mmCIF file of C-alpha atoms in Angstrom:
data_model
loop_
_atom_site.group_PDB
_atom_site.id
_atom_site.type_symbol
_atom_site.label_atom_id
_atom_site.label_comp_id
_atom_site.label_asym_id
_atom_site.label_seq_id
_atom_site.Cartn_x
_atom_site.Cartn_y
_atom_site.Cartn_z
ATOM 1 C CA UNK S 1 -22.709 113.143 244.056
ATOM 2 C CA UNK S 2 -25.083 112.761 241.143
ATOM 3 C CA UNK S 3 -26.998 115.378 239.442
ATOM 4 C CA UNK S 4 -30.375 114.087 240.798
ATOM 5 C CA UNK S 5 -28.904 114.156 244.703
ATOM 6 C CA UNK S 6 -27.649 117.595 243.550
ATOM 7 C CA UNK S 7 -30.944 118.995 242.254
ATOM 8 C CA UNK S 8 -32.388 117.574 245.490
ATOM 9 C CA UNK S 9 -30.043 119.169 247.452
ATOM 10 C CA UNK S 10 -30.559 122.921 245.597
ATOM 11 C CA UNK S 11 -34.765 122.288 246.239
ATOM 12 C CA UNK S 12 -34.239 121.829 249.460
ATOM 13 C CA UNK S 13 -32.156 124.761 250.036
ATOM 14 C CA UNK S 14 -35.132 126.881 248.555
ATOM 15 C CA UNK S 15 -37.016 125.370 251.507
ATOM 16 C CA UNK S 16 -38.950 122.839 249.016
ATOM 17 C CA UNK S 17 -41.078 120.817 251.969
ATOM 18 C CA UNK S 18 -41.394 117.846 249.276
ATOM 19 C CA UNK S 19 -37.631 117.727 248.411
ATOM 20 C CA UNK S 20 -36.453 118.217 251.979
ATOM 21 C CA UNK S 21 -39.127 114.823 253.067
ATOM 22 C CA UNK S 22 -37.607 113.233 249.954
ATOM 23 C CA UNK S 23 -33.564 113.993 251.584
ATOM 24 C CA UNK S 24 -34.973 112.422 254.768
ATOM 25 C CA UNK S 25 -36.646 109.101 253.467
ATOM 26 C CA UNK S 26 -33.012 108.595 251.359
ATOM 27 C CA UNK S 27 -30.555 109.361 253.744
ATOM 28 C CA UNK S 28 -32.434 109.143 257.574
ATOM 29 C CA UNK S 29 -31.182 105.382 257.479
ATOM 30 C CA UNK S 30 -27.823 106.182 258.072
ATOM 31 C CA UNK S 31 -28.443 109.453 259.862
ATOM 32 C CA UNK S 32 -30.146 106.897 262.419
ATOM 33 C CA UNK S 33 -27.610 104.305 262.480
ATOM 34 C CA UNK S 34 -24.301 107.144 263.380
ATOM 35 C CA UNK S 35 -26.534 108.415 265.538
ATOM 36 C CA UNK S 36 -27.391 105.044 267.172
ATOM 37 C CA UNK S 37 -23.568 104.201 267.506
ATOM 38 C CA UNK S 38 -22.575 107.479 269.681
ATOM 39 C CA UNK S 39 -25.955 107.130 272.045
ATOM 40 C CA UNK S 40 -26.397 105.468 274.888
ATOM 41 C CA UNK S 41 -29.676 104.314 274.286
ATOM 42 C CA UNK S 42 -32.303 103.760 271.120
ATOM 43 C CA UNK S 43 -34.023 107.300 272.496
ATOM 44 C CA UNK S 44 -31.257 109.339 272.873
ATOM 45 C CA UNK S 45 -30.482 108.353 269.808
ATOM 46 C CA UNK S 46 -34.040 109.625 268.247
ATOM 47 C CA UNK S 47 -33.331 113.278 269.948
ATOM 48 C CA UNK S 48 -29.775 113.336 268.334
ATOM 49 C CA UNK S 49 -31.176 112.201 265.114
ATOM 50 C CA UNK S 50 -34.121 114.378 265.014
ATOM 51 C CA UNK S 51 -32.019 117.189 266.549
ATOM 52 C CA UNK S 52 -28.942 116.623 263.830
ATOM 53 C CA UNK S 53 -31.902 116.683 260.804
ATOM 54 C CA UNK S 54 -32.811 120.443 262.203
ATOM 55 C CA UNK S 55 -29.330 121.495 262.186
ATOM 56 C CA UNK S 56 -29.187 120.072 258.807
ATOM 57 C CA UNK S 57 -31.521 121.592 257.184
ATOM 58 C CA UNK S 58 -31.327 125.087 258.856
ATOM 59 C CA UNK S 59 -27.363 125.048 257.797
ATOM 60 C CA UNK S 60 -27.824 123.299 254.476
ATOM 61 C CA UNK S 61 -27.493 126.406 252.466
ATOM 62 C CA UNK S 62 -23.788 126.516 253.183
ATOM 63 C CA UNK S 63 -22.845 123.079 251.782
ATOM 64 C CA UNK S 64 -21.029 123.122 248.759
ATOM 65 C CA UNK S 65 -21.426 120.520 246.645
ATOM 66 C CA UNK S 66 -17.990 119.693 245.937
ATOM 67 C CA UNK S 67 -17.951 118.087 249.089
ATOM 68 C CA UNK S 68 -19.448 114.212 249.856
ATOM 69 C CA UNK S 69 -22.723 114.820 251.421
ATOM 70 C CA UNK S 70 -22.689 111.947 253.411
ATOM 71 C CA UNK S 71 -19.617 112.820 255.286
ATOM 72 C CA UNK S 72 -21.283 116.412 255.919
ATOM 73 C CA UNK S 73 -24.854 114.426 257.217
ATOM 74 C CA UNK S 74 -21.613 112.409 259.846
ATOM 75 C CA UNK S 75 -19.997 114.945 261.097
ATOM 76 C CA UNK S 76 -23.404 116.542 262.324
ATOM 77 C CA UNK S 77 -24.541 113.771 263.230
ATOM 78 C CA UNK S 78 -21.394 112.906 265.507
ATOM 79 C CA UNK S 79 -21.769 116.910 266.803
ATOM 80 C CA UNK S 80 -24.882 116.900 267.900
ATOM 81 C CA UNK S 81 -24.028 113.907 269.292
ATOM 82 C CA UNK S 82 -21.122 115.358 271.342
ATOM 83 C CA UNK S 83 -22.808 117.953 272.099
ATOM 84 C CA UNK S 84 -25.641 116.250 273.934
ATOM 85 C CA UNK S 85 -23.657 114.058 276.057
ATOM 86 C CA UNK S 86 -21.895 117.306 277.074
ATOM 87 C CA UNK S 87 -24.475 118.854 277.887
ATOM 88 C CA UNK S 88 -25.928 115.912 280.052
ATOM 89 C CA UNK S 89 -22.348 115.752 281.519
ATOM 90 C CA UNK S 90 -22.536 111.613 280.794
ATOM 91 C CA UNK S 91 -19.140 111.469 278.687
ATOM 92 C CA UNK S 92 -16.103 111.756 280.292
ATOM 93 C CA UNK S 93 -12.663 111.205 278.793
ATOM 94 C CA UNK S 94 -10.702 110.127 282.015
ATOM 95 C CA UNK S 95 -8.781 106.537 281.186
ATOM 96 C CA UNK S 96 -11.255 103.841 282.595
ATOM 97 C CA UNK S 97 -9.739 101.197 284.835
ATOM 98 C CA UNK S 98 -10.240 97.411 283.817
ATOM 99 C CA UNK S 99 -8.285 97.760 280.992
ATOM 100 C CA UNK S 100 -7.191 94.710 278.730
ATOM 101 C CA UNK S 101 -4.275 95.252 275.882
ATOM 102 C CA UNK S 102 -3.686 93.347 273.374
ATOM 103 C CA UNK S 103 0.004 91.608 273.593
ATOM 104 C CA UNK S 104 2.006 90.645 270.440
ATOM 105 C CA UNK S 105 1.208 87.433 270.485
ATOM 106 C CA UNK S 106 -2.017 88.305 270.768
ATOM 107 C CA UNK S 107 -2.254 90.832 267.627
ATOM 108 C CA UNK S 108 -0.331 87.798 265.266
ATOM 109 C CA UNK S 109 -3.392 85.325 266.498
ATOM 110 C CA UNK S 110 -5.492 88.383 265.954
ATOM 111 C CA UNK S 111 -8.209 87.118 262.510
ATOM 112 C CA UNK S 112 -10.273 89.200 261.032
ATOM 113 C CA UNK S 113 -12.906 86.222 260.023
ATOM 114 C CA UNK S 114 -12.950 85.409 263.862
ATOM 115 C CA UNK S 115 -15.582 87.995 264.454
ATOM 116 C CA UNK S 116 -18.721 89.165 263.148
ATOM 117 C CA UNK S 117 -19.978 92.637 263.077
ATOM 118 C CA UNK S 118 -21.898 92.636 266.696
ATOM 119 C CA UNK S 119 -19.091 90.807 268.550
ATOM 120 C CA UNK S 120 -16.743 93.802 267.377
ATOM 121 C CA UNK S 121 -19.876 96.358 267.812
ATOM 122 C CA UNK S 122 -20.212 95.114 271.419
ATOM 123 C CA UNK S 123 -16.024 95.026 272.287
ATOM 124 C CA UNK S 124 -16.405 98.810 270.536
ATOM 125 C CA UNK S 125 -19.070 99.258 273.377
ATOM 126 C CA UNK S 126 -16.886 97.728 275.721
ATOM 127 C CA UNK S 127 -14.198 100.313 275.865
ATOM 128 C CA UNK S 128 -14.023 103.318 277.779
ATOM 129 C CA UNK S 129 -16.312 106.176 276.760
ATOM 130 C CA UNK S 130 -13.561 108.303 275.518
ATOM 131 C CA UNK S 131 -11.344 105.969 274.021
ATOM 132 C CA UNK S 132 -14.801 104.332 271.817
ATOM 133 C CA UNK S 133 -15.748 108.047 270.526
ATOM 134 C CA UNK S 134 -11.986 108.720 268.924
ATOM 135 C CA UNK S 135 -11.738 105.077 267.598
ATOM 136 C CA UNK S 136 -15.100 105.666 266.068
ATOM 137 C CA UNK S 137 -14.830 109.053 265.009
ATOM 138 C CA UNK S 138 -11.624 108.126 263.331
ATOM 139 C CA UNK S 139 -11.715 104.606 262.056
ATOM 140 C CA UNK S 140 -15.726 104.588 261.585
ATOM 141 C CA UNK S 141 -16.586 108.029 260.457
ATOM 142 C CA UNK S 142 -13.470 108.838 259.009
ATOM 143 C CA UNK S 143 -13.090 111.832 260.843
ATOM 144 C CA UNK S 144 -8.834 113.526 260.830
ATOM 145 C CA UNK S 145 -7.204 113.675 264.532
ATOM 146 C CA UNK S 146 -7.112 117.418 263.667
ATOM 147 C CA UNK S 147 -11.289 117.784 263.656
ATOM 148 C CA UNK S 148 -11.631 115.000 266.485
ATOM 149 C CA UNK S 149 -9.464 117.206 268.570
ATOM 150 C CA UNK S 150 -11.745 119.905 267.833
ATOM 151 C CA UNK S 151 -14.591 118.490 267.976
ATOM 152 C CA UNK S 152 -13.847 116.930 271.468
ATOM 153 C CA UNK S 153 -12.125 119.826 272.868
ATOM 154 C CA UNK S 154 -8.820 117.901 273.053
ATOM 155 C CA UNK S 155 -5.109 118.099 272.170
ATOM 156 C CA UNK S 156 -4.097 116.347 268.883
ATOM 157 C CA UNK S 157 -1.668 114.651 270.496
ATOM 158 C CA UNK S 158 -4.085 112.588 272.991
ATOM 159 C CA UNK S 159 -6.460 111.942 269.871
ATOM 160 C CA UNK S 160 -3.428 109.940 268.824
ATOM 161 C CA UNK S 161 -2.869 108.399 271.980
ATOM 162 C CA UNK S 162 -6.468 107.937 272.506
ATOM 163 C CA UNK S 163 -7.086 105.832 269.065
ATOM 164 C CA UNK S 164 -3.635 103.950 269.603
ATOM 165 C CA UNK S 165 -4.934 102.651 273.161
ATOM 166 C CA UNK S 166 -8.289 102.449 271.848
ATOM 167 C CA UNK S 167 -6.791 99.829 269.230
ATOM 168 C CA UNK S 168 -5.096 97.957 271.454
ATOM 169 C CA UNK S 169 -7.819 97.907 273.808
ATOM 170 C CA UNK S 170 -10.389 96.388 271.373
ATOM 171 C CA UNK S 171 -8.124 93.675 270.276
ATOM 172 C CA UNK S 172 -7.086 92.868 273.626
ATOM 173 C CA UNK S 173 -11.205 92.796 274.639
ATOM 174 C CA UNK S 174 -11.933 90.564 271.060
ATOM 175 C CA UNK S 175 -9.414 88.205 272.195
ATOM 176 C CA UNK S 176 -10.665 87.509 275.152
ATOM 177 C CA UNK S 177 -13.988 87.280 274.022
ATOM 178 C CA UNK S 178 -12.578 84.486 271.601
ATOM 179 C CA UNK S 179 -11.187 82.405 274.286
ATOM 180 C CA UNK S 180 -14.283 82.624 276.598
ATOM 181 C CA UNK S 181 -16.056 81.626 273.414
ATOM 182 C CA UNK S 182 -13.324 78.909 273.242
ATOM 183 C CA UNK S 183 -13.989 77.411 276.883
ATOM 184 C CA UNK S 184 -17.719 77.631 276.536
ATOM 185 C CA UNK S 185 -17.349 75.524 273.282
ATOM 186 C CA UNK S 186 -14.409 73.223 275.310
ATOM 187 C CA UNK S 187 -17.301 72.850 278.587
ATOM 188 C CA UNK S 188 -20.363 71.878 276.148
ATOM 189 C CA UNK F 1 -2.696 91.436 261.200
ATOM 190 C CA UNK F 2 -1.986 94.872 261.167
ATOM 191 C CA UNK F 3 -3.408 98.087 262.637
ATOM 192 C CA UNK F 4 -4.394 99.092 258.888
ATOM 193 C CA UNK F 5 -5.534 96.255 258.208
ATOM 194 C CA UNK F 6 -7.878 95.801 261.740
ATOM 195 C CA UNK F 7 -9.052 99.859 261.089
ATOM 196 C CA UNK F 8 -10.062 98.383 257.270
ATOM 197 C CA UNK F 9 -12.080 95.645 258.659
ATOM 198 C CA UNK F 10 -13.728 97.793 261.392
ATOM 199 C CA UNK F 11 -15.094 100.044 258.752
ATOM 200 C CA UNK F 12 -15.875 98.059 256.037
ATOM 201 C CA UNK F 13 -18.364 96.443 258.581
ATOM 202 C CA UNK F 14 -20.108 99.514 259.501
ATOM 203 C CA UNK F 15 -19.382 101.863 256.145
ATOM 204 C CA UNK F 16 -22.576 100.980 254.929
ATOM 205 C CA UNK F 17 -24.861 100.477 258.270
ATOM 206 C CA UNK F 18 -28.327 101.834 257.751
ATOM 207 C CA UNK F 19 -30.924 101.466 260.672
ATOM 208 C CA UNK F 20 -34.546 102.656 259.730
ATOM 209 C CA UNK F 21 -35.513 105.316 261.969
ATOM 210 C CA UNK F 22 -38.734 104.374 264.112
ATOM 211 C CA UNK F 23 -42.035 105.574 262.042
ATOM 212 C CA UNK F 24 -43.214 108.437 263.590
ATOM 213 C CA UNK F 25 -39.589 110.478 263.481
ATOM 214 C CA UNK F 26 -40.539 111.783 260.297
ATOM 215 C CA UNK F 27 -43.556 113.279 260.857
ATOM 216 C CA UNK F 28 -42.440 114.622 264.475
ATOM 217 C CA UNK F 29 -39.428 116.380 262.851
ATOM 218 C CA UNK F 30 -41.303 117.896 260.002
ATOM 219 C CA UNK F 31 -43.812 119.236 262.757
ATOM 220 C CA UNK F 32 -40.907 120.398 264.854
ATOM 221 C CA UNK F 33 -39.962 122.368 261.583
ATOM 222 C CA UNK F 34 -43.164 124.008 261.087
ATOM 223 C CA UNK F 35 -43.307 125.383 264.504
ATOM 224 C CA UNK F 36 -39.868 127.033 263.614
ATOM 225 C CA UNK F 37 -40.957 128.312 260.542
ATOM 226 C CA UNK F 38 -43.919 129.871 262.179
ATOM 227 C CA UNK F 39 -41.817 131.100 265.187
ATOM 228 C CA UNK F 40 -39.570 132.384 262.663
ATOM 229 C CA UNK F 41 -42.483 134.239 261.091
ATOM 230 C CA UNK F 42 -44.142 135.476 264.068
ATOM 231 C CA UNK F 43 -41.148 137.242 265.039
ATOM 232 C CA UNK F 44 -40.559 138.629 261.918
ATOM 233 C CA UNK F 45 -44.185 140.481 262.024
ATOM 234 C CA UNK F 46 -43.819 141.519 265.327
ATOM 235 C CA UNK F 47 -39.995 142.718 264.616
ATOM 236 C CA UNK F 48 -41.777 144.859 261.744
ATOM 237 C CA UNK F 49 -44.982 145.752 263.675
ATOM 238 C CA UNK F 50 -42.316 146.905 266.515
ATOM 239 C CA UNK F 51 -40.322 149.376 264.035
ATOM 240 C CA UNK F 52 -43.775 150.761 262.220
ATOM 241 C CA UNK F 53 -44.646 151.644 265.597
ATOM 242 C CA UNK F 54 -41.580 153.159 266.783
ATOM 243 C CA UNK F 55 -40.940 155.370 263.545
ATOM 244 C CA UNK F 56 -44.407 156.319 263.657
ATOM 245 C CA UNK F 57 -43.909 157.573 267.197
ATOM 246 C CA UNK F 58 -40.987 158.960 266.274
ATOM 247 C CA UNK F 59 -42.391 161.316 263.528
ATOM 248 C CA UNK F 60 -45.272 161.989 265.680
ATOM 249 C CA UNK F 61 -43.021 163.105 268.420
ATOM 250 C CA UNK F 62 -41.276 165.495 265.998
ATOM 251 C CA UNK F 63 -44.069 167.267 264.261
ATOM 252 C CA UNK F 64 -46.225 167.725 266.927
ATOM 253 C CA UNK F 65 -43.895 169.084 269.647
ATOM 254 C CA UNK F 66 -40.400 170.012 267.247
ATOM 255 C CA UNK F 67 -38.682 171.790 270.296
ATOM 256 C CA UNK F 68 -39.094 168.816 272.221
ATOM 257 C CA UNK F 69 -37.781 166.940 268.991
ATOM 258 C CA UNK F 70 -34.545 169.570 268.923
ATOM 259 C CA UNK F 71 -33.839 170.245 272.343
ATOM 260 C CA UNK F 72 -30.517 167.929 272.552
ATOM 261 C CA UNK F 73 -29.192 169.669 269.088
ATOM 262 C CA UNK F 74 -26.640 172.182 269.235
ATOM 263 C CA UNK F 75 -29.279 175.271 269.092
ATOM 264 C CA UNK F 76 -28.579 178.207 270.803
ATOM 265 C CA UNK F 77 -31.085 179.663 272.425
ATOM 266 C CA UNK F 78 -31.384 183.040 273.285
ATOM 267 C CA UNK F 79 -30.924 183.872 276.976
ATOM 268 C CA UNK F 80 -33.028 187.356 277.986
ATOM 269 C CA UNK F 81 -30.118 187.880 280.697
ATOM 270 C CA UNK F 82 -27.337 188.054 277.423
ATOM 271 C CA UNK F 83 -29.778 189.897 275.348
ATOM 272 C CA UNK F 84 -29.951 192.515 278.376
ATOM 273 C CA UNK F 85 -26.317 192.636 278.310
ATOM 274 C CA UNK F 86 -26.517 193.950 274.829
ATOM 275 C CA UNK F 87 -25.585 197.388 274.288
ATOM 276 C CA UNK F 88 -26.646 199.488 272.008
ATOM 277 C CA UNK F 89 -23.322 199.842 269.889
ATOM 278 C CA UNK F 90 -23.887 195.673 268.980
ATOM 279 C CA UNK F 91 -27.591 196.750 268.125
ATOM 280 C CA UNK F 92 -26.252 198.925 265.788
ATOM 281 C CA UNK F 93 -24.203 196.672 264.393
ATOM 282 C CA UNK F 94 -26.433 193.776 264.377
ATOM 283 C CA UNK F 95 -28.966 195.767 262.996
ATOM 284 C CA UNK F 96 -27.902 196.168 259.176
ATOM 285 C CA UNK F 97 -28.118 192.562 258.463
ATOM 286 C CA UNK F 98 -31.145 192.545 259.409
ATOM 287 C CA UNK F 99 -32.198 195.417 257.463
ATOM 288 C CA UNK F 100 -30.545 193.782 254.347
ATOM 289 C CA UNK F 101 -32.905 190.651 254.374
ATOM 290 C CA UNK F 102 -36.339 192.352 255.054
ATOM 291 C CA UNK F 103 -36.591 194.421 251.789
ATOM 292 C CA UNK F 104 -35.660 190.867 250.084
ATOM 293 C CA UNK F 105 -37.909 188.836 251.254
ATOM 294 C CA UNK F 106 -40.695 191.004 250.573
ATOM 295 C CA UNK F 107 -39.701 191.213 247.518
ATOM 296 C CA UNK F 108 -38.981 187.930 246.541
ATOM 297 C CA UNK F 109 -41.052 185.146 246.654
ATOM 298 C CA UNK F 110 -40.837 182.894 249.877
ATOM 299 C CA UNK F 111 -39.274 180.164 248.374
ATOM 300 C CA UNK F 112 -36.416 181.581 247.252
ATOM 301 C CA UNK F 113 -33.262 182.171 250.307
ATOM 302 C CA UNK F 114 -31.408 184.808 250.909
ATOM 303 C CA UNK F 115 -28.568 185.581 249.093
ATOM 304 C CA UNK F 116 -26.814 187.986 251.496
ATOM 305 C CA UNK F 117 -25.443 185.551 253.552
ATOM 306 C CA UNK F 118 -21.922 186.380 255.256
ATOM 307 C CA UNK F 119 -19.673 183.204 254.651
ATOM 308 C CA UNK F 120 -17.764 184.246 258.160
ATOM 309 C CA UNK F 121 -19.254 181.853 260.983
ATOM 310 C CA UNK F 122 -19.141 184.863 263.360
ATOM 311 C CA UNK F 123 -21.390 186.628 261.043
ATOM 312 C CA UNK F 124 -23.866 184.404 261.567
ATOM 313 C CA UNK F 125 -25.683 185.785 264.597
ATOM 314 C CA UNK F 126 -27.288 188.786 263.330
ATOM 315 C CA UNK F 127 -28.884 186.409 260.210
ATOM 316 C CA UNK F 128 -31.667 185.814 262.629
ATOM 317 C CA UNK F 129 -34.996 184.647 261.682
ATOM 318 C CA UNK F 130 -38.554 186.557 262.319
ATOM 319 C CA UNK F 131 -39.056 183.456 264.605
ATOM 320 C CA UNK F 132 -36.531 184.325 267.114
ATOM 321 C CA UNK F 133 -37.610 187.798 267.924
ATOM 322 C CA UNK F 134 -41.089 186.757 268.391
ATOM 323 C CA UNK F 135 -39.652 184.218 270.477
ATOM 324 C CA UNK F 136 -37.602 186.166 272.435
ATOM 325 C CA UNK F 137 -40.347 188.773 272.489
ATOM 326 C CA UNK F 138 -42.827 186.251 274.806
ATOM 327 C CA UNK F 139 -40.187 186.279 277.176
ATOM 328 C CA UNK F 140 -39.584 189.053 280.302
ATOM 329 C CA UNK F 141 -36.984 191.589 277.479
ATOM 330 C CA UNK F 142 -39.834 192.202 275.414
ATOM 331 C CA UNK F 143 -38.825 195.886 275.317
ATOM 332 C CA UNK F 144 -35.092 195.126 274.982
ATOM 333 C CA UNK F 145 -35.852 193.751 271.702
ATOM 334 C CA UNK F 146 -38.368 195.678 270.688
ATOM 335 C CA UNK F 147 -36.046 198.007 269.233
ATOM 336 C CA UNK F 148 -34.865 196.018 265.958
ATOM 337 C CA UNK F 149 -38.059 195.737 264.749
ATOM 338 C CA UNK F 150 -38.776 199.476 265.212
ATOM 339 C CA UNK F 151 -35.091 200.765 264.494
ATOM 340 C CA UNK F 152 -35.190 202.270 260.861
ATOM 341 C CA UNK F 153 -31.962 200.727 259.081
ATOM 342 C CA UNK F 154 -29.008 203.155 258.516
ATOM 343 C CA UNK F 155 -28.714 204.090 255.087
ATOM 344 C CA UNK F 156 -24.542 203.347 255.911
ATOM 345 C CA UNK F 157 -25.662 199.891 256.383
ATOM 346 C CA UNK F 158 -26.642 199.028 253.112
ATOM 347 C CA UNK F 159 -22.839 199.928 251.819
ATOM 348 C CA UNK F 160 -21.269 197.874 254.771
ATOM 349 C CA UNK F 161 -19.212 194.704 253.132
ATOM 350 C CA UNK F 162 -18.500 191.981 254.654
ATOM 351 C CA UNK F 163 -15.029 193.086 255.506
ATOM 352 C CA UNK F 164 -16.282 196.097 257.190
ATOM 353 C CA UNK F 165 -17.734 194.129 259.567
ATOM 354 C CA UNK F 166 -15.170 191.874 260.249
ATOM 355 C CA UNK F 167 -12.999 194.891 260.408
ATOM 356 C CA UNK F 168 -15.606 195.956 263.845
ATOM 357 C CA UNK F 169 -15.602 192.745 264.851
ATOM 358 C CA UNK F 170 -11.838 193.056 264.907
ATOM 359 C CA UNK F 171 -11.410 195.879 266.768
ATOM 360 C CA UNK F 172 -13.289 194.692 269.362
ATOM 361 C CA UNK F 173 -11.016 191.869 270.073
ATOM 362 C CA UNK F 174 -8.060 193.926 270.058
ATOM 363 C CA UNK F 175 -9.225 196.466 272.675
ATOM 364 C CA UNK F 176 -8.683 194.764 275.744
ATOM 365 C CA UNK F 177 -4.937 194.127 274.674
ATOM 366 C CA UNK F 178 -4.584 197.618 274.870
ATOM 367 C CA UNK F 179 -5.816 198.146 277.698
ATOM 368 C CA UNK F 180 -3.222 195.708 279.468
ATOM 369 C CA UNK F 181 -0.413 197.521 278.331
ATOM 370 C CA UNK F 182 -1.672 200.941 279.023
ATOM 371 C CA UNK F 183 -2.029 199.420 282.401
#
C-alpha cells in the first residue's frame, strides 16, 4: 500500500465524508466487478455491492494496514455475497447432475490461447453453483481452503474436493465448447 | 497443461477486472450512510434523554419519600409488640448509652459524631437516634417508651465500660444453661 492509499485509509476511519467518497470512486470498480461474479444478476449485484461498501466502512477501523487492502475489500465482498444468497436460500451446494469431466486426453489438448476471457467466464457460469463459488473463491479471489470452508460453512476436506471437481469440470465444459465451436466452423 | 498452470490463466484474466458501478450507486450509498449516522445519533440522544430521566426520577424518588427509598435495606425497624416485651431490667441497661450521648451532643456542635461508640456489634442497639423514639412514639407504645426520655440517667452509668456491659450481656446468655441442668 502507498502512503497516499494509507492516509486515505486513516481519513476515512475518522469518518472524513470526502476521503471515504474518494475510497469509493478508486476502488468501487472492482468492488462491482467481485460482486458481479458471485450474483446472479446485474441487481443483486448492486445490493451486495452497496451492502459490502456499508460493512466496509462501518468495520474499517479494524484494518491494519499491514494487510493488502484489496484482498480485505474481496473477502467482504465475497461475504456479503454468501451471505445474501443464504439468506434468499438460492445457493445450494448439492453436486449438480449433467456433469462433463475433463479426460486426459482432454487436459493434454487442453490450450490456454484457445479461449478468451468470456468463453471461460461463461464455462465458470456453467458449473454447478457450489462447485463455481470454491473455484472462484480459491483460484479468483485467492481465498485458502481453510477460510472458504469457513466462509461456506463446509469441511476443508470437500473445499478440496469441491475445487478439484470444479477443475475438471470447467475443462471438461471448455472442451466441449471448443469442439461445438469446431463443428459450427466445419458446417459454415 | 497443468492444473497450476490452468488456475494461473484463470486469474490472470480476471486479477485485474474492474466494472464501473451504475451512476447513481454512489450517491444512494452515501444517502444510505447518512440515515445511519442519523439513526445512530437519534438513539444516542434518546439513550441519554432516557438515563437523565431515570436518575432524575431516581433522586426524586429518594428525597422526597426516603423510607420508600430504604424500605428493601437491611433496617430494622422497631416493632411496638418487641418494645412491649421489654422489661424494665433491659431499660435499665439500655438506658446509660443513651444518657452518655445527650450531654455530648449538647455540648458539642452538631457536626461533630459521637465518640462513645461501643465497637461490639451487639452494643449497637441502645446507640439509638432521637429519630427513632419519636418514631416509635407515633405508634400505639407511646407510654412504653416514654420512659427513656423521662428516666434520669444513673450516675453508675457514666462509670460502666464497655466490658461491663458485655459482662451483662453475658450473663444473660448463660442463664438459661443453668437452668437446664438444675432441671
Amino acid at each position: 500500500m502507498d502512503s497516499e492509499e494509507v492516509e486515505l485509509i486513516e481519513r476515512c476511519k475518522k469518518g472524513n465524508a470526502d476521503a471515504q467518497r474518494r475510497l469509493y470512486s478508486r476502488y468501487s470498480p472492482l468492488l462491482f466487478a467481485v460482486a458481479l461474479r458471485y450474483s446472479n444478476t446485474r441487481h443483486d449485484a448492486e445490493d451486495i455491492a452497496q451492502d459490502a461498501w456499508v460493512k466496509v466502512f462501518r468495520y474499517l477501523k479494524s484494518f491494519s494496514e499491514n494487510n493488502s487492502f484489496e484482498g480485505w475489500l474481496r473477502r467482504i465482498v465475497v461475504n456479503t455475497a454468501i451471505t445474501h444468497y443464504r439468506r434468499q436460500k438460492k445457493h445450494t451446494y448439492h453436486v449438480d447432475i449433467d456433469e462433463v469431466y475433463a479426460t486426459p486426453k482432454d487436459l493434454e489438448a487442453f490450450k490456454e490461447t484457445d479461449y478468451n476471457k468470456e468463453e471461460i467466464e461463461k464455462a465458470i457460469n456453467a458449473l454447478p453453483k457450489g462447485y463455481a463459488t470454491v473455484f472462484k473463491m480459491y483460484v479468483i479471489e485467492g481465498f485458502k481452503h481453510k477460510e472458504i470452508a469457513e466462509t461456506l460453512g463446509i469441511d476443508v476436506n470437500t473445499s478440496k474436493s469441491q475445487l478439484s471437481r470444479a477443475r475438471r469440470a470447467l475443462q471438461g465444459t471448455l472442451i466441449n465448447m471448443a469442439r461445438i465451436a469446431k463443428k459450427s466452423d466445419g458446417n459454415q | 497443461m497443468g492444473i497450476n498452470k490452468v488456475d494461473q490463466y484463470v486469474k490472470g484474466m480476471f486479477a485485474d477486472e474492474a466494472i464501473q458501478p451504475p451512476k447513481g450507486a454512489e450517491n444512494a450509498l452515501f444517502e444510505r450512510m447518512d440515515k445511519i449516522r442519523s439513526r445512530k445519533r437519534q438513539a444516542r440522544i434518546f439513550g441519554a434523554v432516557a438515563l437523565v430521566c431515570f436518575a432524575y426520577w431516581g433522586s426524586a424518588t429518594l428525597f422526597e419519600n426516603p423510607e420508600v427509598a430504604f424500605s428493601n435495606s437491611e433496617q430494622v425497624e422497631a416493632n411496638p409488640a418487641d418494645l412491649s416485651a421489654l422489661d424494665a431490667d433491659e431499660l435499665a441497661n439500655e438506658m446509660p448509652v443513651i444518657a452518655n450521648e445527650e450531654p455530648m451532643e449538647s455540648n458539642q456542635s452538631e457536626a461533630i459524631p459521637s465518640v462513645e461508640v461501643p465497637s461490639d456489634s451487639r452494643l449497637a442497639a441502645p446507640a439509638m437516634t432521637n429519630a427513632q423514639p419519636a418514631e416509635v412514639q407515633q405508634g400505639d407504645r407511646k407510654g412504653a417508651l416514654e420512659p427513656i426520655d423521662v428516666l434520669p440517667a444513673s450516675p453508675a452509668s457514666h462509670v460502666m465500660s464497655d466490658k461491663a456491659l458485655r459482662e451483662a450481656e453475658e450473663e444473660r446468655w448463660v442463664m438459661p444453661a443453668v437452668v437446664k441442668v438444675k432441671d
